[in-house]
């Protein structure tokens, strides 16, 4: 069973609108959670990284939240642009484990 | 220009043929990773290396081999034993004292 579940799998939004992506995880012991943006045919690029003690982190129009108690994270995109069309991947790290747990990604399509 | 590079961008393999994917980084990163990405799935770890001349199997190492003779380079060989090699391959690296992995642009491998 995947330890990182993302929803919705895909969504279409109008340019200028906001959207929120969800990530639920079961990874334990939790170390950190990152959100990556992956354009089609390209490598993922890090947007935010949060540790246990952080509950929000912003990077421009991207704002990530973390609730370590409920093991949930969200990525909010404000005033979406066409260039936001991409897959957004939630990645969770664990203490004492060199490996990361990857979600399948949220596919976002922004239309004019 | 610092970064992590992968070559080639596209690679075609004939049945029964071994092919090698290149990954180079000039970031002085200690650890390097190879992932495989298939449509609708999260990234899966093939191999990783934390220091020169040492590497560990990931979750799907069968049919693949690696070497780490230099800190900057971590080539991946897809052998004929890998029965379903068509995928997008991503290389990543990170510093020992940092959590974030930085990804290369990826190589798309197609079997003819």
PDB file of C-alpha atoms in Angstrom:
ATOM      1  CA  UNK A   1       0.000   0.000   0.000  1.00  0.00           C
ATOM      2  CA  UNK A   2       1.315   3.421  -0.945  1.00  0.00           C
ATOM      3  CA  UNK A   3       2.354   5.380   2.099  1.00  0.00           C
ATOM      4  CA  UNK A   4       1.579   8.707   0.426  1.00  0.00           C
ATOM      5  CA  UNK A   5      -1.840   9.329  -1.094  1.00  0.00           C
ATOM      6  CA  UNK A   6      -2.634  12.441  -3.112  1.00  0.00           C
ATOM      7  CA  UNK A   7      -5.966  13.845  -4.205  1.00  0.00           C
ATOM      8  CA  UNK A   8      -7.451  14.791  -6.538  1.00  0.00           C
ATOM      9  CA  UNK A   9      -5.605  12.731  -9.137  1.00  0.00           C
ATOM     10  CA  UNK A  10      -6.154  15.500 -11.670  1.00  0.00           C
ATOM     11  CA  UNK A  11      -7.980  18.783 -11.955  1.00  0.00           C
ATOM     12  CA  UNK A  12      -8.613  21.562 -14.440  1.00  0.00           C
ATOM     13  CA  UNK A  13      -8.795  25.164 -13.250  1.00  0.00           C
ATOM     14  CA  UNK A  14      -9.311  28.510 -14.910  1.00  0.00           C
ATOM     15  CA  UNK A  15      -6.397  30.904 -15.096  1.00  0.00           C
ATOM     16  CA  UNK A  16      -6.474  33.300 -12.146  1.00  0.00           C
ATOM     17  CA  UNK A  17      -8.370  30.934  -9.842  1.00  0.00           C
ATOM     18  CA  UNK A  18      -7.028  29.260  -6.696  1.00  0.00           C
ATOM     19  CA  UNK A  19      -6.764  25.536  -6.037  1.00  0.00           C
ATOM     20  CA  UNK A  20      -5.745  23.219  -3.204  1.00  0.00           C
ATOM     21  CA  UNK A  21      -4.057  19.844  -3.494  1.00  0.00           C
ATOM     22  CA  UNK A  22      -4.151  17.255  -0.718  1.00  0.00           C
ATOM     23  CA  UNK A  23      -1.587  14.780   0.559  1.00  0.00           C
ATOM     24  CA  UNK A  24      -2.192  12.141   3.260  1.00  0.00           C
ATOM     25  CA  UNK A  25       0.642   9.978   4.505  1.00  0.00           C
ATOM     26  CA  UNK A  26       1.267   7.068   6.848  1.00  0.00           C
ATOM     27  CA  UNK A  27       5.073   7.257   6.874  1.00  0.00           C
ATOM     28  CA  UNK A  28       6.553   6.770  10.338  1.00  0.00           C
ATOM     29  CA  UNK A  29       8.658   8.028  12.009  1.00  0.00           C
ATOM     30  CA  UNK A  30       8.023  11.263  10.135  1.00  0.00           C
ATOM     31  CA  UNK A  31      10.996  13.484   9.295  1.00  0.00           C
ATOM     32  CA  UNK A  32       9.908  15.965   6.650  1.00  0.00           C
ATOM     33  CA  UNK A  33       7.482  16.573   3.812  1.00  0.00           C
ATOM     34  CA  UNK A  34       8.254  18.212   0.496  1.00  0.00           C
ATOM     35  CA  UNK A  35       6.242  19.309  -2.471  1.00  0.00           C
ATOM     36  CA  UNK A  36       7.808  19.095  -5.921  1.00  0.00           C
ATOM     37  CA  UNK A  37       6.559  20.521  -9.219  1.00  0.00           C
ATOM     38  CA  UNK A  38       7.188  18.412 -12.315  1.00  0.00           C
ATOM     39  CA  UNK A  39       6.597  19.816 -15.774  1.00  0.00           C
ATOM     40  CA  UNK A  40       5.844  17.255 -18.485  1.00  0.00           C
ATOM     41  CA  UNK A  41       9.010  15.497 -19.607  1.00  0.00           C
ATOM     42  CA  UNK A  42      11.187  17.278 -17.035  1.00  0.00           C
ATOM     43  CA  UNK A  43      12.674  16.460 -13.651  1.00  0.00           C
ATOM     44  CA  UNK A  44      10.852  17.477 -10.445  1.00  0.00           C
ATOM     45  CA  UNK A  45      11.772  20.807  -8.868  1.00  0.00           C
ATOM     46  CA  UNK A  46      11.480  21.393  -5.124  1.00  0.00           C
ATOM     47  CA  UNK A  47       8.821  23.921  -4.050  1.00  0.00           C
ATOM     48  CA  UNK A  48       8.732  23.590  -0.254  1.00  0.00           C
ATOM     49  CA  UNK A  49      10.073  21.409   2.523  1.00  0.00           C
ATOM     50  CA  UNK A  50       8.618  21.244   6.041  1.00  0.00           C
ATOM     51  CA  UNK A  51       9.742  19.484   9.170  1.00  0.00           C
ATOM     52  CA  UNK A  52       7.630  18.300  12.099  1.00  0.00           C
ATOM     53  CA  UNK A  53       7.646  21.683  13.826  1.00  0.00           C
ATOM     54  CA  UNK A  54       6.558  23.703  10.783  1.00  0.00           C
ATOM     55  CA  UNK A  55       2.916  23.990   9.796  1.00  0.00           C
ATOM     56  CA  UNK A  56       3.154  26.346   6.840  1.00  0.00           C
ATOM     57  CA  UNK A  57       5.716  27.288   4.214  1.00  0.00           C
ATOM     58  CA  UNK A  58       5.350  29.613   1.242  1.00  0.00           C
ATOM     59  CA  UNK A  59       7.178  29.922  -2.053  1.00  0.00           C
ATOM     60  CA  UNK A  60       5.684  32.748  -4.083  1.00  0.00           C
ATOM     61  CA  UNK A  61       2.125  31.812  -5.031  1.00  0.00           C
ATOM     62  CA  UNK A  62       2.560  28.332  -3.539  1.00  0.00           C
ATOM     63  CA  UNK A  63       1.700  27.769   0.132  1.00  0.00           C
ATOM     64  CA  UNK A  64       2.099  24.391   1.785  1.00  0.00           C
ATOM     65  CA  UNK A  65       0.571  23.410   5.108  1.00  0.00           C
ATOM     66  CA  UNK A  66       1.343  20.476   7.345  1.00  0.00           C
ATOM     67  CA  UNK A  67      -0.670  18.881  10.146  1.00  0.00           C
ATOM     68  CA  UNK A  68       1.660  16.281  11.626  1.00  0.00           C
ATOM     69  CA  UNK A  69      -1.025  15.091  14.043  1.00  0.00           C
ATOM     70  CA  UNK A  70      -3.455  14.080  11.312  1.00  0.00           C
ATOM     71  CA  UNK A  71      -0.625  13.330   8.843  1.00  0.00           C
ATOM     72  CA  UNK A  72      -2.017  15.620   6.212  1.00  0.00           C
ATOM     73  CA  UNK A  73      -0.527  18.286   3.992  1.00  0.00           C
ATOM     74  CA  UNK A  74      -1.954  20.627   1.413  1.00  0.00           C
ATOM     75  CA  UNK A  75      -0.510  22.756  -1.358  1.00  0.00           C
ATOM     76  CA  UNK A  76      -2.440  25.902  -2.202  1.00  0.00           C
ATOM     77  CA  UNK A  77      -1.868  27.658  -5.517  1.00  0.00           C
ATOM     78  CA  UNK A  78      -3.001  31.272  -5.575  1.00  0.00           C
ATOM     79  CA  UNK A  79      -4.023  33.145  -8.729  1.00  0.00           C
ATOM     80  CA  UNK A  80      -3.045  30.267 -11.009  1.00  0.00           C
ATOM     81  CA  UNK A  81      -1.092  30.894 -14.197  1.00  0.00           C
ATOM     82  CA  UNK A  82      -0.795  28.808 -17.335  1.00  0.00           C
ATOM     83  CA  UNK A  83       2.747  27.913 -16.281  1.00  0.00           C
ATOM     84  CA  UNK A  84       1.331  26.194 -13.178  1.00  0.00           C
ATOM     85  CA  UNK A  85       0.153  23.338 -15.412  1.00  0.00           C
ATOM     86  CA  UNK A  86       2.214  20.438 -14.092  1.00  0.00           C
ATOM     87  CA  UNK A  87       2.219  17.435 -11.786  1.00  0.00           C
ATOM     88  CA  UNK A  88       2.671  18.239  -8.093  1.00  0.00           C
ATOM     89  CA  UNK A  89       4.308  15.467  -6.118  1.00  0.00           C
ATOM     90  CA  UNK A  90       4.152  15.033  -2.342  1.00  0.00           C
ATOM     91  CA  UNK A  91       7.260  13.354  -0.910  1.00  0.00           C
ATOM     92  CA  UNK A  92       7.728  12.224   2.697  1.00  0.00           C
ATOM     93  CA  UNK A  93      11.006  11.459   4.428  1.00  0.00           C
ATOM     94  CA  UNK A  94      11.461   9.215   7.447  1.00  0.00           C
ATOM     95  CA  UNK A  95      14.060   9.294  10.237  1.00  0.00           C
ATOM     96  CA  UNK A  96      16.674   6.593   9.962  1.00  0.00           C
ATOM     97  CA  UNK A  97      15.619   5.727   6.436  1.00  0.00           C
ATOM     98  CA  UNK A  98      17.560   6.928   3.442  1.00  0.00           C
ATOM     99  CA  UNK A  99      14.585   6.389   1.183  1.00  0.00           C
ATOM    100  CA  UNK A 100      11.723   8.741   0.420  1.00  0.00           C
ATOM    101  CA  UNK A 101       8.052   7.870  -0.072  1.00  0.00           C
ATOM    102  CA  UNK A 102       6.556   9.428  -3.203  1.00  0.00           C
ATOM    103  CA  UNK A 103       2.925  10.153  -3.978  1.00  0.00           C
ATOM    104  CA  UNK A 104       1.621   9.589  -7.490  1.00  0.00           C
ATOM    105  CA  UNK A 105       1.146  13.293  -8.032  1.00  0.00           C
ATOM    106  CA  UNK A 106      -1.703  15.736  -8.625  1.00  0.00           C
ATOM    107  CA  UNK A 107      -1.994  16.609 -12.307  1.00  0.00           C
ATOM    108  CA  UNK A 108      -3.032  20.259 -12.644  1.00  0.00           C
ATOM    109  CA  UNK A 109      -4.115  21.819 -15.929  1.00  0.00           C
ATOM    110  CA  UNK A 110      -4.679  25.573 -16.046  1.00  0.00           C
ATOM    111  CA  UNK A 111      -6.795  26.808 -18.941  1.00  0.00           C
ATOM    112  CA  UNK A 112      -7.206  30.385 -20.164  1.00  0.00           C
TER     113      UNK A 112
ATOM    114  CA  UNK B   1      26.847  26.367 -14.668  1.00  0.00           C
ATOM    115  CA  UNK B   2      26.181  24.112 -11.695  1.00  0.00           C
ATOM    116  CA  UNK B   3      23.659  21.345 -11.727  1.00  0.00           C
ATOM    117  CA  UNK B   4      22.811  17.754 -12.395  1.00  0.00           C
ATOM    118  CA  UNK B   5      22.714  16.537 -15.980  1.00  0.00           C
ATOM    119  CA  UNK B   6      21.427  13.405 -17.641  1.00  0.00           C
ATOM    120  CA  UNK B   7      22.079  12.139 -21.112  1.00  0.00           C
ATOM    121  CA  UNK B   8      20.750  11.302 -23.524  1.00  0.00           C
ATOM    122  CA  UNK B   9      17.294  12.882 -23.302  1.00  0.00           C
ATOM    123  CA  UNK B  10      15.830  10.036 -25.379  1.00  0.00           C
ATOM    124  CA  UNK B  11      17.252   6.543 -25.751  1.00  0.00           C
ATOM    125  CA  UNK B  12      16.094   3.628 -27.856  1.00  0.00           C
ATOM    126  CA  UNK B  13      16.950   0.061 -26.988  1.00  0.00           C
ATOM    127  CA  UNK B  14      16.610  -3.087 -29.036  1.00  0.00           C
ATOM    128  CA  UNK B  15      15.452  -6.313 -27.456  1.00  0.00           C
ATOM    129  CA  UNK B  16      18.328  -8.070 -25.649  1.00  0.00           C
ATOM    130  CA  UNK B  17      20.550  -5.010 -25.623  1.00  0.00           C
ATOM    131  CA  UNK B  18      22.178  -3.326 -22.633  1.00  0.00           C
ATOM    132  CA  UNK B  19      22.113   0.472 -22.496  1.00  0.00           C
ATOM    133  CA  UNK B  20      23.749   2.937 -20.110  1.00  0.00           C
ATOM    134  CA  UNK B  21      22.185   6.171 -18.902  1.00  0.00           C
ATOM    135  CA  UNK B  22      24.509   8.932 -17.803  1.00  0.00           C
ATOM    136  CA  UNK B  23      24.114  11.092 -14.683  1.00  0.00           C
ATOM    137  CA  UNK B  24      26.656  13.772 -13.778  1.00  0.00           C
ATOM    138  CA  UNK B  25      26.593  16.446 -11.077  1.00  0.00           C
ATOM    139  CA  UNK B  26      29.006  19.269 -10.265  1.00  0.00           C
ATOM    140  CA  UNK B  27      27.270  20.263  -7.038  1.00  0.00           C
ATOM    141  CA  UNK B  28      29.739  18.320  -4.864  1.00  0.00           C
ATOM    142  CA  UNK B  29      26.817  16.260  -3.608  1.00  0.00           C
ATOM    143  CA  UNK B  30      27.592  13.118  -1.665  1.00  0.00           C
ATOM    144  CA  UNK B  31      24.542  10.968  -2.348  1.00  0.00           C
ATOM    145  CA  UNK B  32      23.095  10.073  -5.735  1.00  0.00           C
ATOM    146  CA  UNK B  33      19.917   8.222  -6.674  1.00  0.00           C
ATOM    147  CA  UNK B  34      18.230   6.596  -9.653  1.00  0.00           C
ATOM    148  CA  UNK B  35      14.449   6.493  -9.933  1.00  0.00           C
ATOM    149  CA  UNK B  36      12.055   5.090 -12.467  1.00  0.00           C
ATOM    150  CA  UNK B  37       8.800   6.894 -13.270  1.00  0.00           C
ATOM    151  CA  UNK B  38       5.880   5.205 -15.026  1.00  0.00           C
ATOM    152  CA  UNK B  39       2.582   6.878 -15.970  1.00  0.00           C
ATOM    153  CA  UNK B  40       0.187   7.108 -13.036  1.00  0.00           C
ATOM    154  CA  UNK B  41       2.755   5.848 -10.534  1.00  0.00           C
ATOM    155  CA  UNK B  42       4.998   7.458  -7.966  1.00  0.00           C
ATOM    156  CA  UNK B  43       8.754   7.455  -8.406  1.00  0.00           C
ATOM    157  CA  UNK B  44      10.362   4.138  -7.538  1.00  0.00           C
ATOM    158  CA  UNK B  45      13.923   3.830  -6.286  1.00  0.00           C
ATOM    159  CA  UNK B  46      16.261   1.654  -8.356  1.00  0.00           C
ATOM    160  CA  UNK B  47      19.675   2.215  -6.748  1.00  0.00           C
ATOM    161  CA  UNK B  48      21.343   4.790  -4.546  1.00  0.00           C
ATOM    162  CA  UNK B  49      24.880   5.627  -3.498  1.00  0.00           C
ATOM    163  CA  UNK B  50      25.948   7.594  -0.436  1.00  0.00           C
ATOM    164  CA  UNK B  51      29.706   7.570  -1.099  1.00  0.00           C
ATOM    165  CA  UNK B  52      32.123   6.718  -3.860  1.00  0.00           C
ATOM    166  CA  UNK B  53      32.592   3.010  -4.542  1.00  0.00           C
ATOM    167  CA  UNK B  54      29.495   2.102  -2.553  1.00  0.00           C
ATOM    168  CA  UNK B  55      25.874   1.689  -3.626  1.00  0.00           C
ATOM    169  CA  UNK B  56      22.710   0.023  -2.379  1.00  0.00           C
ATOM    170  CA  UNK B  57      19.755  -1.624  -4.082  1.00  0.00           C
ATOM    171  CA  UNK B  58      16.468   0.185  -4.039  1.00  0.00           C
ATOM    172  CA  UNK B  59      12.991  -1.278  -4.386  1.00  0.00           C
ATOM    173  CA  UNK B  60      13.245  -2.338  -8.053  1.00  0.00           C
ATOM    174  CA  UNK B  61      16.933  -3.103  -8.672  1.00  0.00           C
ATOM    175  CA  UNK B  62      16.416  -6.295 -10.689  1.00  0.00           C
ATOM    176  CA  UNK B  63      17.623  -5.894 -14.261  1.00  0.00           C
ATOM    177  CA  UNK B  64      19.682  -2.795 -13.472  1.00  0.00           C
ATOM    178  CA  UNK B  65      23.287  -2.148 -12.465  1.00  0.00           C
ATOM    179  CA  UNK B  66      25.219   0.936 -11.357  1.00  0.00           C
ATOM    180  CA  UNK B  67      28.738   2.096 -10.539  1.00  0.00           C
ATOM    181  CA  UNK B  68      30.082   5.005  -8.487  1.00  0.00           C
ATOM    182  CA  UNK B  69      33.749   5.334  -9.401  1.00  0.00           C
ATOM    183  CA  UNK B  70      33.694   9.116  -9.110  1.00  0.00           C
ATOM    184  CA  UNK B  71      31.747  11.421  -6.812  1.00  0.00           C
ATOM    185  CA  UNK B  72      30.371  13.328  -9.797  1.00  0.00           C
ATOM    186  CA  UNK B  73      29.100  10.374 -11.790  1.00  0.00           C
ATOM    187  CA  UNK B  74      26.514   7.637 -11.213  1.00  0.00           C
ATOM    188  CA  UNK B  75      25.728   5.801 -14.480  1.00  0.00           C
ATOM    189  CA  UNK B  76      22.837   3.348 -14.683  1.00  0.00           C
ATOM    190  CA  UNK B  77      22.922   0.317 -16.978  1.00  0.00           C
ATOM    191  CA  UNK B  78      19.630  -1.206 -18.042  1.00  0.00           C
ATOM    192  CA  UNK B  79      20.404  -4.819 -18.837  1.00  0.00           C
ATOM    193  CA  UNK B  80      18.569  -7.282 -21.056  1.00  0.00           C
ATOM    194  CA  UNK B  81      17.269  -8.902 -17.851  1.00  0.00           C
ATOM    195  CA  UNK B  82      14.956  -5.908 -17.368  1.00  0.00           C
ATOM    196  CA  UNK B  83      11.877  -7.125 -19.219  1.00  0.00           C
ATOM    197  CA  UNK B  84       9.904  -3.891 -19.168  1.00  0.00           C
ATOM    198  CA  UNK B  85      12.444  -1.075 -19.407  1.00  0.00           C
ATOM    199  CA  UNK B  86      10.304   1.525 -21.168  1.00  0.00           C
ATOM    200  CA  UNK B  87      10.012   4.385 -18.674  1.00  0.00           C
ATOM    201  CA  UNK B  88      11.234   7.832 -17.684  1.00  0.00           C
ATOM    202  CA  UNK B  89      14.445   7.602 -15.640  1.00  0.00           C
ATOM    203  CA  UNK B  90      15.365  10.304 -13.152  1.00  0.00           C
ATOM    204  CA  UNK B  91      18.680  10.829 -11.406  1.00  0.00           C
ATOM    205  CA  UNK B  92      18.915  12.873  -8.203  1.00  0.00           C
ATOM    206  CA  UNK B  93      21.596  13.998  -5.775  1.00  0.00           C
ATOM    207  CA  UNK B  94      21.851  15.663  -2.380  1.00  0.00           C
ATOM    208  CA  UNK B  95      24.360  16.838   0.186  1.00  0.00           C
ATOM    209  CA  UNK B  96      24.807  14.634   3.239  1.00  0.00           C
ATOM    210  CA  UNK B  97      23.634  17.327   5.656  1.00  0.00           C
ATOM    211  CA  UNK B  98      20.620  18.419   3.609  1.00  0.00           C
ATOM    212  CA  UNK B  99      17.289  16.741   3.042  1.00  0.00           C
ATOM    213  CA  UNK B 100      16.378  18.019  -0.401  1.00  0.00           C
ATOM    214  CA  UNK B 101      17.164  15.887  -3.415  1.00  0.00           C
ATOM    215  CA  UNK B 102      17.833  17.742  -6.663  1.00  0.00           C
ATOM    216  CA  UNK B 103      16.680  16.025  -9.826  1.00  0.00           C
ATOM    217  CA  UNK B 104      18.149  15.915 -13.292  1.00  0.00           C
ATOM    218  CA  UNK B 105      16.056  16.497 -16.440  1.00  0.00           C
ATOM    219  CA  UNK B 106      15.445  12.786 -17.003  1.00  0.00           C
ATOM    220  CA  UNK B 107      16.038  10.246 -19.774  1.00  0.00           C
ATOM    221  CA  UNK B 108      13.166   8.610 -21.608  1.00  0.00           C
ATOM    222  CA  UNK B 109      13.990   5.034 -22.597  1.00  0.00           C
ATOM    223  CA  UNK B 110      11.995   3.310 -25.324  1.00  0.00           C
ATOM    224  CA  UNK B 111      12.276  -0.316 -26.398  1.00  0.00           C
ATOM    225  CA  UNK B 112      12.028  -1.036 -30.125  1.00  0.00           C
TER     226      UNK B 112
END
